[in-house]
Amino acid sequence: MVLSQIALVLIGLLLAAWTLAAAAIVLSARARQRRAEAGLRQARRLARMVDEAPALPMLVRADGRLEAPPRLAAWLGLESAPQYLSDLGGLPGADVGIPDDQLAQLQDAVRRTQKTAMPFTLAIAPRGSQKRLALRGHLADPQVSPGGAALVWVFDASESEAELLRLRAEAARARGDFAALVGLIEAAPMPMWFRGRDGALRLVNSAYVTAVGAASAQAVVAAGTELVERVDGQGPADVAAEAAERQQPIARMVNATINGQRRALKVSDLPLGDEGVAGYAIDVEDMEELSRSFRAFRDAQRAMLDQLSAGVAQFDARRQLDFANQPFQRLFAFTPGAVSGRPPFERLLDLARDAGRLPETRDFPAWRRERLGWFVAGEPAEEAWPLSDGTHLRVIAQPLPDGGLQLIVEDRTEQLRLSAVRDTLLRTRTATFDSLFEALAVFAPDGRMQLWNRRFAAAWGLEPEFLDGHPRIDAMLERLAHHLAKPGQGKQIGDCVRAATLERRQTGGRVTLIDGRTLEFAGVPLPDGNGLLTVLDITDSQKAEDALRERNAALVEADAVKTRFLANMSYELRNPLNSIGGFAELLQAGLGGPLSEAGQGYVSDILTAVARLGEHIENVLDLSQSEAGMLPLAHEEIELFPWVTRLVEERAPRLRDGRLTLDLRGDKGVGRVTGDPRRLARALGHLLDNAIAATPPGGRILVELSRQRHKGHDWARVVISDNGPGMDAAALARALGGLKPFDEATARARPGLGLPLARQLVEAHGGRFDLFSEPGQGTAAIVELP
């Protein structure tokens, strides 16, 4: 029993163990089944992922067999999946698969990878397809395929290739653009540079190198040579750092020495994000010079505008005053403060209205708005502004191309007044012309008649209607030909007008009309370029002139007869007078017997009378010959002072008898004269005799000799004066005419030839004779001889 029980226990234990073992096996099998199912699901998922992946795996074994998904055949255009690597080329002649050259490259790369485990990358383009495939191969893991297989991943790079091509094209264009930009920067005439983040120079162009005088751009960058100096302790790198920090361009004006010359540069620093700062410098020295010249020209122009009488003001496009010259401010009574703040156009109109310098208007705001239209007008506007104080302004508004306006204001008050005065003068001139005794006409240089008076038409017998048409001189001469006694004389009138208008010289002439009248005409050039033709009817004066000529000829003949008569009478009287004198001298010598004392006195008186009568005859003969211009003169050198001294000494007895004092002044420095001593002695002797005769007892006579220079010539001057009673103007004229002013016996004038003869003899020697006298002051005779 015990054994049975033990056996049952053992059997039970065995059954229990077998049950447990079977349960464990079942559980283990189920676990493995679950793992297998999970692995299968994982495998299907991985296979799906591989099918959906953009890259296809291709396993190339050592014997050349190929394992690849079916999609690879579709990518290559093959009908079925290739079994070997060589099948990737497709059938011979078919336009599918990998091209032979690329297939050979792939085979070589695969063999190299299988042998050396060296990865490779290859790009292929299947035949007859737009796809582009990228292959990346490496040695396969032994767990994937032992025995040295190569695993090649095939990527569809069609889109990537297109994008790559586009990027390559853009890169090529960018490189071209960059090369062009670099070339442009290099060829730029202005210095340009680029700084890195640290502010150091990294790139400069040729203009920069030339400006700093360096050998090359590399030398400039290596040395850090700056173009401009430090200004106010701030260098170019500091300014570039400031621009980079503010991320805003900075432009400044600095001076730099370029090629040995100080030049003004406009330097700009441009931040380029985090890359650095670019910069360039523009030489504005010429622009600055032009700007200075422009400012100087503008200042000179404005100074010149201040000198004009017209007011000029300029407004900018914002209608603000830019400039107003002094006349403009005076015309509108603007104070300097009113125009200094660039007031707008409307404000100036308001100020001018307040000052009473605008015309009166019923609606000033509307009038002002109309004037604002000047700024946008297409053409200049001109207006006349009459002011309340009588001033007349002429205003011209000239729109400017920049939208501004230029005002020109002219005070025409005086001009209008002068115009009114001119109109009055023209009317006065017309009335004056018409009232003149002479006939007048004014011709222009082209020969057209401009003005005429009524006497001109009457003198020539022309119709006023014809003259109203302002005819030319040729047309007028055709009309005048019918009125002239000799039609050919009309040419003289035309020549006279042409000489006055074109040749600017005065001419004249006379013409005779068929009615017997004689007209005298003259052409006078006028200052304005026209010519004045004056015509005077001299018919009556011509007749009077002819009568006067006939009378003058008769007088000339009578004077010649008188001269010849006096000459003949002087000659005829001289012969018997010489006989009387000769016989009287014989009697005085006692040839006729002794004479009594009374007889001696008679003979003396006869000789004195003969001498006096002979002197008168000589005077008459000299006077007649001098008046006839036939007086013979000797030419001898005369020492003037001794010669006058002898003349005075010859009259010493008469001076003693008349109790007169004669004062002779002068010396030998007076010099010499050339002339006829006898006739000059007669002339001065007559003057001395007249002075002796006119001076009362106790009187004084002055004879003064001097030497003077007149008009570049030396003259000898002899003055003979007395303190006698003198003569008034009528008596002086009678004395010069040949009448003695006073006769003691008869107390009336009697004939005397001394003064006329003295004048004739002095003038015959080229000298001058003057006689001055005043009642109660005496008489002075002045003789000047060359």
PDB file of C-alpha atoms in Angstrom, residues 467-698:
ATOM      1  CA  LEU A 467       1.892 164.429 -97.594  1.00  0.00           C
ATOM      2  CA  ASP A 468      -0.407 162.631 -95.144  1.00  0.00           C
ATOM      3  CA  GLY A 469       0.685 159.360 -96.772  1.00  0.00           C
ATOM      4  CA  HIS A 470       4.300 159.944 -95.603  1.00  0.00           C
ATOM      5  CA  PRO A 471       5.757 159.668 -99.121  1.00  0.00           C
ATOM      6  CA  ARG A 472       9.381 158.937 -99.849  1.00  0.00           C
ATOM      7  CA  ILE A 473      11.640 161.614-101.214  1.00  0.00           C
ATOM      8  CA  ASP A 474      11.634 159.987-104.665  1.00  0.00           C
ATOM      9  CA  ALA A 475       7.853 160.129-104.918  1.00  0.00           C
ATOM     10  CA  MET A 476       7.857 163.719-103.699  1.00  0.00           C
ATOM     11  CA  LEU A 477      10.473 164.737-106.286  1.00  0.00           C
ATOM     12  CA  GLU A 478       8.283 163.286-109.046  1.00  0.00           C
ATOM     13  CA  ARG A 479       5.512 165.633-107.921  1.00  0.00           C
ATOM     14  CA  LEU A 480       7.916 168.578-107.629  1.00  0.00           C
ATOM     15  CA  ALA A 481       9.312 168.126-111.155  1.00  0.00           C
ATOM     16  CA  HIS A 482       6.193 169.758-112.618  1.00  0.00           C
ATOM     17  CA  HIS A 483       6.684 172.885-110.466  1.00  0.00           C
ATOM     18  CA  LEU A 484      10.390 173.477-111.143  1.00  0.00           C
ATOM     19  CA  ALA A 485      11.639 175.804-113.861  1.00  0.00           C
ATOM     20  CA  LYS A 486      14.412 173.266-114.459  1.00  0.00           C
ATOM     21  CA  PRO A 487      13.197 169.728-113.634  1.00  0.00           C
ATOM     22  CA  GLY A 488      16.794 168.561-113.282  1.00  0.00           C
ATOM     23  CA  GLN A 489      17.148 170.656-110.106  1.00  0.00           C
ATOM     24  CA  GLY A 490      15.011 168.132-108.237  1.00  0.00           C
ATOM     25  CA  LYS A 491      18.069 165.899-107.947  1.00  0.00           C
ATOM     26  CA  GLN A 492      19.728 168.574-105.779  1.00  0.00           C
ATOM     27  CA  ILE A 493      16.880 168.332-103.288  1.00  0.00           C
ATOM     28  CA  GLY A 494      17.156 164.530-103.105  1.00  0.00           C
ATOM     29  CA  ASP A 495      20.940 164.726-102.671  1.00  0.00           C
ATOM     30  CA  CYS A 496      20.470 167.293 -99.904  1.00  0.00           C
ATOM     31  CA  VAL A 497      18.092 164.979 -97.988  1.00  0.00           C
ATOM     32  CA  ARG A 498      20.380 161.946 -98.435  1.00  0.00           C
ATOM     33  CA  ALA A 499      23.402 163.946 -97.284  1.00  0.00           C
ATOM     34  CA  ALA A 500      21.592 165.008 -94.104  1.00  0.00           C
ATOM     35  CA  THR A 501      20.200 161.545 -93.217  1.00  0.00           C
ATOM     36  CA  LEU A 502      22.873 159.125 -94.439  1.00  0.00           C
ATOM     37  CA  GLU A 503      26.118 161.115 -94.679  1.00  0.00           C
ATOM     38  CA  ARG A 504      25.289 163.285 -91.624  1.00  0.00           C
ATOM     39  CA  ARG A 505      26.470 166.528 -93.236  1.00  0.00           C
ATOM     40  CA  GLN A 506      24.750 169.821 -93.939  1.00  0.00           C
ATOM     41  CA  THR A 507      24.186 170.953 -97.525  1.00  0.00           C
ATOM     42  CA  GLY A 508      21.907 173.384 -99.302  1.00  0.00           C
ATOM     43  CA  GLY A 509      20.932 174.952-102.591  1.00  0.00           C
ATOM     44  CA  ARG A 510      18.431 177.040-104.494  1.00  0.00           C
ATOM     45  CA  VAL A 511      15.766 176.220-107.047  1.00  0.00           C
ATOM     46  CA  THR A 512      13.519 178.376-109.206  1.00  0.00           C
ATOM     47  CA  LEU A 513       9.868 177.534-109.724  1.00  0.00           C
ATOM     48  CA  ILE A 514       7.907 178.029-112.904  1.00  0.00           C
ATOM     49  CA  ASP A 515       5.911 180.812-111.229  1.00  0.00           C
ATOM     50  CA  GLY A 516       9.107 182.848-110.802  1.00  0.00           C
ATOM     51  CA  ARG A 517       9.648 182.236-107.103  1.00  0.00           C
ATOM     52  CA  THR A 518      13.092 181.353-105.763  1.00  0.00           C
ATOM     53  CA  LEU A 519      13.323 178.852-102.920  1.00  0.00           C
ATOM     54  CA  GLU A 520      16.412 178.259-100.809  1.00  0.00           C
ATOM     55  CA  PHE A 521      16.650 174.839 -99.132  1.00  0.00           C
ATOM     56  CA  ALA A 522      19.063 173.295 -96.644  1.00  0.00           C
ATOM     57  CA  GLY A 523      19.473 169.790 -95.205  1.00  0.00           C
ATOM     58  CA  VAL A 524      20.459 169.593 -91.525  1.00  0.00           C
ATOM     59  CA  PRO A 525      21.293 166.251 -89.786  1.00  0.00           C
ATOM     60  CA  LEU A 526      19.322 165.759 -86.572  1.00  0.00           C
ATOM     61  CA  PRO A 527      20.647 163.983 -83.450  1.00  0.00           C
ATOM     62  CA  ASP A 528      18.119 161.168 -83.753  1.00  0.00           C
ATOM     63  CA  GLY A 529      19.421 160.106 -87.181  1.00  0.00           C
ATOM     64  CA  ASN A 530      16.748 161.896 -89.200  1.00  0.00           C
ATOM     65  CA  GLY A 531      17.314 164.842 -91.475  1.00  0.00           C
ATOM     66  CA  LEU A 532      15.623 168.258 -91.478  1.00  0.00           C
ATOM     67  CA  LEU A 533      14.831 169.944 -94.797  1.00  0.00           C
ATOM     68  CA  THR A 534      14.224 173.685 -94.462  1.00  0.00           C
ATOM     69  CA  VAL A 535      12.786 175.705 -97.336  1.00  0.00           C
ATOM     70  CA  LEU A 536      12.618 179.508 -97.452  1.00  0.00           C
ATOM     71  CA  ASP A 537      11.037 181.697-100.105  1.00  0.00           C
ATOM     72  CA  ILE A 538      13.789 184.226-100.862  1.00  0.00           C
ATOM     73  CA  THR A 539      12.193 185.788-103.897  1.00  0.00           C
ATOM     74  CA  ASP A 540      11.957 189.261-102.290  1.00  0.00           C
ATOM     75  CA  SER A 541      15.306 189.018-100.534  1.00  0.00           C
ATOM     76  CA  GLN A 542      16.898 187.841-103.781  1.00  0.00           C
ATOM     77  CA  LYS A 543      15.638 190.937-105.533  1.00  0.00           C
ATOM     78  CA  ALA A 544      16.923 193.092-102.674  1.00  0.00           C
ATOM     79  CA  GLU A 545      20.253 191.255-102.757  1.00  0.00           C
ATOM     80  CA  ASP A 546      20.635 191.900-106.466  1.00  0.00           C
ATOM     81  CA  ALA A 547      19.909 195.583-105.905  1.00  0.00           C
ATOM     82  CA  LEU A 548      22.444 195.723-103.060  1.00  0.00           C
ATOM     83  CA  ARG A 549      25.066 194.017-105.200  1.00  0.00           C
ATOM     84  CA  GLU A 550      24.582 196.583-107.941  1.00  0.00           C
ATOM     85  CA  ARG A 551      24.829 199.406-105.385  1.00  0.00           C
ATOM     86  CA  ASN A 552      27.902 197.833-103.789  1.00  0.00           C
ATOM     87  CA  ALA A 553      29.577 197.536-107.174  1.00  0.00           C
ATOM     88  CA  ALA A 554      28.848 201.204-107.770  1.00  0.00           C
ATOM     89  CA  LEU A 555      30.279 202.114-104.354  1.00  0.00           C
ATOM     90  CA  VAL A 556      33.386 200.036-104.975  1.00  0.00           C
ATOM     91  CA  GLU A 557      33.864 201.788-108.285  1.00  0.00           C
ATOM     92  CA  ALA A 558      33.338 205.188-106.662  1.00  0.00           C
ATOM     93  CA  ASP A 559      35.866 204.355-103.951  1.00  0.00           C
ATOM     94  CA  ALA A 560      38.388 203.320-106.595  1.00  0.00           C
ATOM     95  CA  VAL A 561      37.746 206.573-108.449  1.00  0.00           C
ATOM     96  CA  LYS A 562      38.268 208.445-105.182  1.00  0.00           C
ATOM     97  CA  THR A 563      41.489 206.629-104.494  1.00  0.00           C
ATOM     98  CA  ARG A 564      42.803 207.301-107.959  1.00  0.00           C
ATOM     99  CA  PHE A 565      41.722 210.949-107.685  1.00  0.00           C
ATOM    100  CA  LEU A 566      43.514 211.412-104.354  1.00  0.00           C
ATOM    101  CA  ALA A 567      46.641 209.743-105.683  1.00  0.00           C
ATOM    102  CA  ASN A 568      46.602 211.939-108.808  1.00  0.00           C
ATOM    103  CA  MET A 569      45.831 215.050-106.835  1.00  0.00           C
ATOM    104  CA  SER A 570      48.638 214.295-104.363  1.00  0.00           C
ATOM    105  CA  TYR A 571      51.036 213.880-107.239  1.00  0.00           C
ATOM    106  CA  GLU A 572      49.832 216.991-108.999  1.00  0.00           C
ATOM    107  CA  LEU A 573      50.014 219.052-105.799  1.00  0.00           C
ATOM    108  CA  ARG A 574      53.470 217.832-104.885  1.00  0.00           C
ATOM    109  CA  ASN A 575      55.148 219.387-107.987  1.00  0.00           C
ATOM    110  CA  PRO A 576      54.038 223.021-107.487  1.00  0.00           C
ATOM    111  CA  LEU A 577      54.573 222.604-103.722  1.00  0.00           C
ATOM    112  CA  ASN A 578      58.159 221.565-104.337  1.00  0.00           C
ATOM    113  CA  SER A 579      58.606 224.620-106.559  1.00  0.00           C
ATOM    114  CA  ILE A 580      57.204 226.935-103.887  1.00  0.00           C
ATOM    115  CA  GLY A 581      59.413 225.378-101.261  1.00  0.00           C
ATOM    116  CA  GLY A 582      62.461 225.593-103.482  1.00  0.00           C
ATOM    117  CA  PHE A 583      61.966 229.279-104.327  1.00  0.00           C
ATOM    118  CA  ALA A 584      61.299 230.066-100.680  1.00  0.00           C
ATOM    119  CA  GLU A 585      64.566 228.429 -99.667  1.00  0.00           C
ATOM    120  CA  LEU A 586      66.366 230.466-102.367  1.00  0.00           C
ATOM    121  CA  LEU A 587      64.863 233.669-101.028  1.00  0.00           C
ATOM    122  CA  GLN A 588      65.819 232.684 -97.478  1.00  0.00           C
ATOM    123  CA  ALA A 589      69.359 232.050 -98.700  1.00  0.00           C
ATOM    124  CA  GLY A 590      69.534 235.625-100.135  1.00  0.00           C
ATOM    125  CA  LEU A 591      69.826 234.727-103.755  1.00  0.00           C
ATOM    126  CA  GLY A 592      67.023 237.161-104.618  1.00  0.00           C
ATOM    127  CA  GLY A 593      68.634 239.908-102.604  1.00  0.00           C
ATOM    128  CA  PRO A 594      68.624 240.837 -98.980  1.00  0.00           C
ATOM    129  CA  LEU A 595      65.290 240.555 -97.207  1.00  0.00           C
ATOM    130  CA  SER A 596      63.923 242.602 -94.461  1.00  0.00           C
ATOM    131  CA  GLU A 597      63.120 241.148 -91.100  1.00  0.00           C
ATOM    132  CA  ALA A 598      59.489 240.937 -92.053  1.00  0.00           C
ATOM    133  CA  GLY A 599      60.444 239.247 -95.325  1.00  0.00           C
ATOM    134  CA  GLN A 600      62.510 236.718 -93.426  1.00  0.00           C
ATOM    135  CA  GLY A 601      59.451 235.946 -91.300  1.00  0.00           C
ATOM    136  CA  TYR A 602      57.269 235.564 -94.353  1.00  0.00           C
ATOM    137  CA  VAL A 603      59.710 233.198 -95.978  1.00  0.00           C
ATOM    138  CA  SER A 604      59.913 231.152 -92.737  1.00  0.00           C
ATOM    139  CA  ASP A 605      56.120 230.855 -92.605  1.00  0.00           C
ATOM    140  CA  ILE A 606      56.071 229.821 -96.259  1.00  0.00           C
ATOM    141  CA  LEU A 607      58.601 227.040 -95.602  1.00  0.00           C
ATOM    142  CA  THR A 608      56.658 225.892 -92.516  1.00  0.00           C
ATOM    143  CA  ALA A 609      53.398 225.779 -94.492  1.00  0.00           C
ATOM    144  CA  VAL A 610      55.113 223.972 -97.349  1.00  0.00           C
ATOM    145  CA  ALA A 611      56.460 221.326 -94.925  1.00  0.00           C
ATOM    146  CA  ARG A 612      53.057 220.900 -93.294  1.00  0.00           C
ATOM    147  CA  LEU A 613      51.271 220.686 -96.629  1.00  0.00           C
ATOM    148  CA  GLY A 614      53.857 218.201 -97.884  1.00  0.00           C
ATOM    149  CA  GLU A 615      53.253 216.056 -94.854  1.00  0.00           C
ATOM    150  CA  HIS A 616      49.501 216.097 -95.456  1.00  0.00           C
ATOM    151  CA  ILE A 617      50.047 215.142 -99.078  1.00  0.00           C
ATOM    152  CA  GLU A 618      52.251 212.238 -97.980  1.00  0.00           C
ATOM    153  CA  ASN A 619      49.545 211.174 -95.520  1.00  0.00           C
ATOM    154  CA  VAL A 620      46.872 211.251 -98.161  1.00  0.00           C
ATOM    155  CA  LEU A 621      49.058 209.335-100.595  1.00  0.00           C
ATOM    156  CA  ASP A 622      49.970 206.656 -98.008  1.00  0.00           C
ATOM    157  CA  LEU A 623      46.367 206.329 -96.850  1.00  0.00           C
ATOM    158  CA  SER A 624      45.041 205.922-100.376  1.00  0.00           C
ATOM    159  CA  GLN A 625      47.697 203.360-101.283  1.00  0.00           C
ATOM    160  CA  SER A 626      47.124 201.479 -98.044  1.00  0.00           C
ATOM    161  CA  GLU A 627      43.374 201.291 -98.600  1.00  0.00           C
ATOM    162  CA  ALA A 628      44.040 200.097-102.157  1.00  0.00           C
ATOM    163  CA  GLY A 629      46.485 197.478-100.855  1.00  0.00           C
ATOM    164  CA  MET A 630      49.340 198.895-102.908  1.00  0.00           C
ATOM    165  CA  LEU A 631      51.441 200.559-100.177  1.00  0.00           C
ATOM    166  CA  PRO A 632      55.146 199.690-100.713  1.00  0.00           C
ATOM    167  CA  LEU A 633      56.961 198.844 -97.494  1.00  0.00           C
ATOM    168  CA  ALA A 634      60.659 198.533 -96.764  1.00  0.00           C
ATOM    169  CA  HIS A 635      61.868 195.691 -94.516  1.00  0.00           C
ATOM    170  CA  GLU A 636      64.630 196.754 -92.159  1.00  0.00           C
ATOM    171  CA  GLU A 637      65.731 195.768 -88.672  1.00  0.00           C
ATOM    172  CA  ILE A 638      64.708 198.489 -86.214  1.00  0.00           C
ATOM    173  CA  GLU A 639      66.207 198.699 -82.712  1.00  0.00           C
ATOM    174  CA  LEU A 640      62.989 199.775 -81.078  1.00  0.00           C
ATOM    175  CA  PHE A 641      64.055 201.671 -77.939  1.00  0.00           C
ATOM    176  CA  PRO A 642      66.665 203.997 -79.575  1.00  0.00           C
ATOM    177  CA  TRP A 643      64.331 204.557 -82.499  1.00  0.00           C
ATOM    178  CA  VAL A 644      61.415 205.636 -80.261  1.00  0.00           C
ATOM    179  CA  THR A 645      63.821 207.763 -78.213  1.00  0.00           C
ATOM    180  CA  ARG A 646      64.749 209.733 -81.364  1.00  0.00           C
ATOM    181  CA  LEU A 647      61.056 210.257 -82.191  1.00  0.00           C
ATOM    182  CA  VAL A 648      60.493 211.681 -78.689  1.00  0.00           C
ATOM    183  CA  GLU A 649      63.590 213.919 -78.851  1.00  0.00           C
ATOM    184  CA  GLU A 650      62.410 215.397 -82.191  1.00  0.00           C
ATOM    185  CA  ARG A 651      59.320 216.690 -80.347  1.00  0.00           C
ATOM    186  CA  ALA A 652      61.187 218.116 -77.380  1.00  0.00           C
ATOM    187  CA  PRO A 653      60.653 221.788 -78.501  1.00  0.00           C
ATOM    188  CA  ARG A 654      56.888 221.296 -78.686  1.00  0.00           C
ATOM    189  CA  LEU A 655      56.912 219.678 -75.268  1.00  0.00           C
ATOM    190  CA  ARG A 656      58.802 222.651 -73.821  1.00  0.00           C
ATOM    191  CA  ASP A 657      56.530 225.160 -75.535  1.00  0.00           C
ATOM    192  CA  GLY A 658      53.447 223.342 -74.179  1.00  0.00           C
ATOM    193  CA  ARG A 659      55.008 222.955 -70.699  1.00  0.00           C
ATOM    194  CA  LEU A 660      54.415 219.203 -70.905  1.00  0.00           C
ATOM    195  CA  THR A 661      56.194 216.321 -69.222  1.00  0.00           C
ATOM    196  CA  LEU A 662      56.944 213.146 -71.225  1.00  0.00           C
ATOM    197  CA  ASP A 663      57.932 209.984 -69.392  1.00  0.00           C
ATOM    198  CA  LEU A 664      59.691 207.369 -71.571  1.00  0.00           C
ATOM    199  CA  ARG A 665      59.836 203.895 -70.042  1.00  0.00           C
ATOM    200  CA  GLY A 666      61.644 200.866 -71.419  1.00  0.00           C
ATOM    201  CA  ASP A 667      65.127 199.626 -72.244  1.00  0.00           C
ATOM    202  CA  LYS A 668      67.015 197.847 -74.967  1.00  0.00           C
ATOM    203  CA  GLY A 669      65.527 194.568 -73.827  1.00  0.00           C
ATOM    204  CA  VAL A 670      62.435 195.424 -75.833  1.00  0.00           C
ATOM    205  CA  GLY A 671      64.276 194.061 -78.870  1.00  0.00           C
ATOM    206  CA  ARG A 672      63.887 194.660 -82.569  1.00  0.00           C
ATOM    207  CA  VAL A 673      61.119 194.750 -85.112  1.00  0.00           C
ATOM    208  CA  THR A 674      61.197 194.394 -88.887  1.00  0.00           C
ATOM    209  CA  GLY A 675      59.433 197.087 -90.917  1.00  0.00           C
ATOM    210  CA  ASP A 676      59.569 200.352 -92.808  1.00  0.00           C
ATOM    211  CA  PRO A 677      61.232 202.882 -90.455  1.00  0.00           C
ATOM    212  CA  ARG A 678      59.864 205.936 -92.263  1.00  0.00           C
ATOM    213  CA  ARG A 679      56.235 204.823 -92.260  1.00  0.00           C
ATOM    214  CA  LEU A 680      56.340 203.444 -88.718  1.00  0.00           C
ATOM    215  CA  ALA A 681      57.875 206.745 -87.592  1.00  0.00           C
ATOM    216  CA  ARG A 682      55.006 208.561 -89.288  1.00  0.00           C
ATOM    217  CA  ALA A 683      52.469 206.320 -87.483  1.00  0.00           C
ATOM    218  CA  LEU A 684      53.981 206.741 -84.023  1.00  0.00           C
ATOM    219  CA  GLY A 685      54.705 210.423 -84.759  1.00  0.00           C
ATOM    220  CA  HIS A 686      51.021 211.059 -85.420  1.00  0.00           C
ATOM    221  CA  LEU A 687      50.143 209.385 -82.131  1.00  0.00           C
ATOM    222  CA  LEU A 688      52.712 211.495 -80.261  1.00  0.00           C
ATOM    223  CA  ASP A 689      51.520 214.666 -81.995  1.00  0.00           C
ATOM    224  CA  ASN A 690      47.895 213.885 -81.092  1.00  0.00           C
ATOM    225  CA  ALA A 691      48.879 213.263 -77.464  1.00  0.00           C
ATOM    226  CA  ILE A 692      50.824 216.588 -77.363  1.00  0.00           C
ATOM    227  CA  ALA A 693      47.929 218.417 -78.950  1.00  0.00           C
ATOM    228  CA  ALA A 694      45.339 216.906 -76.600  1.00  0.00           C
ATOM    229  CA  THR A 695      47.286 217.448 -73.353  1.00  0.00           C
ATOM    230  CA  PRO A 696      46.753 220.807 -71.610  1.00  0.00           C
ATOM    231  CA  PRO A 697      49.746 222.795 -70.242  1.00  0.00           C
ATOM    232  CA  GLY A 698      51.291 221.137 -67.230  1.00  0.00           C
TER     233      GLY A 698
END
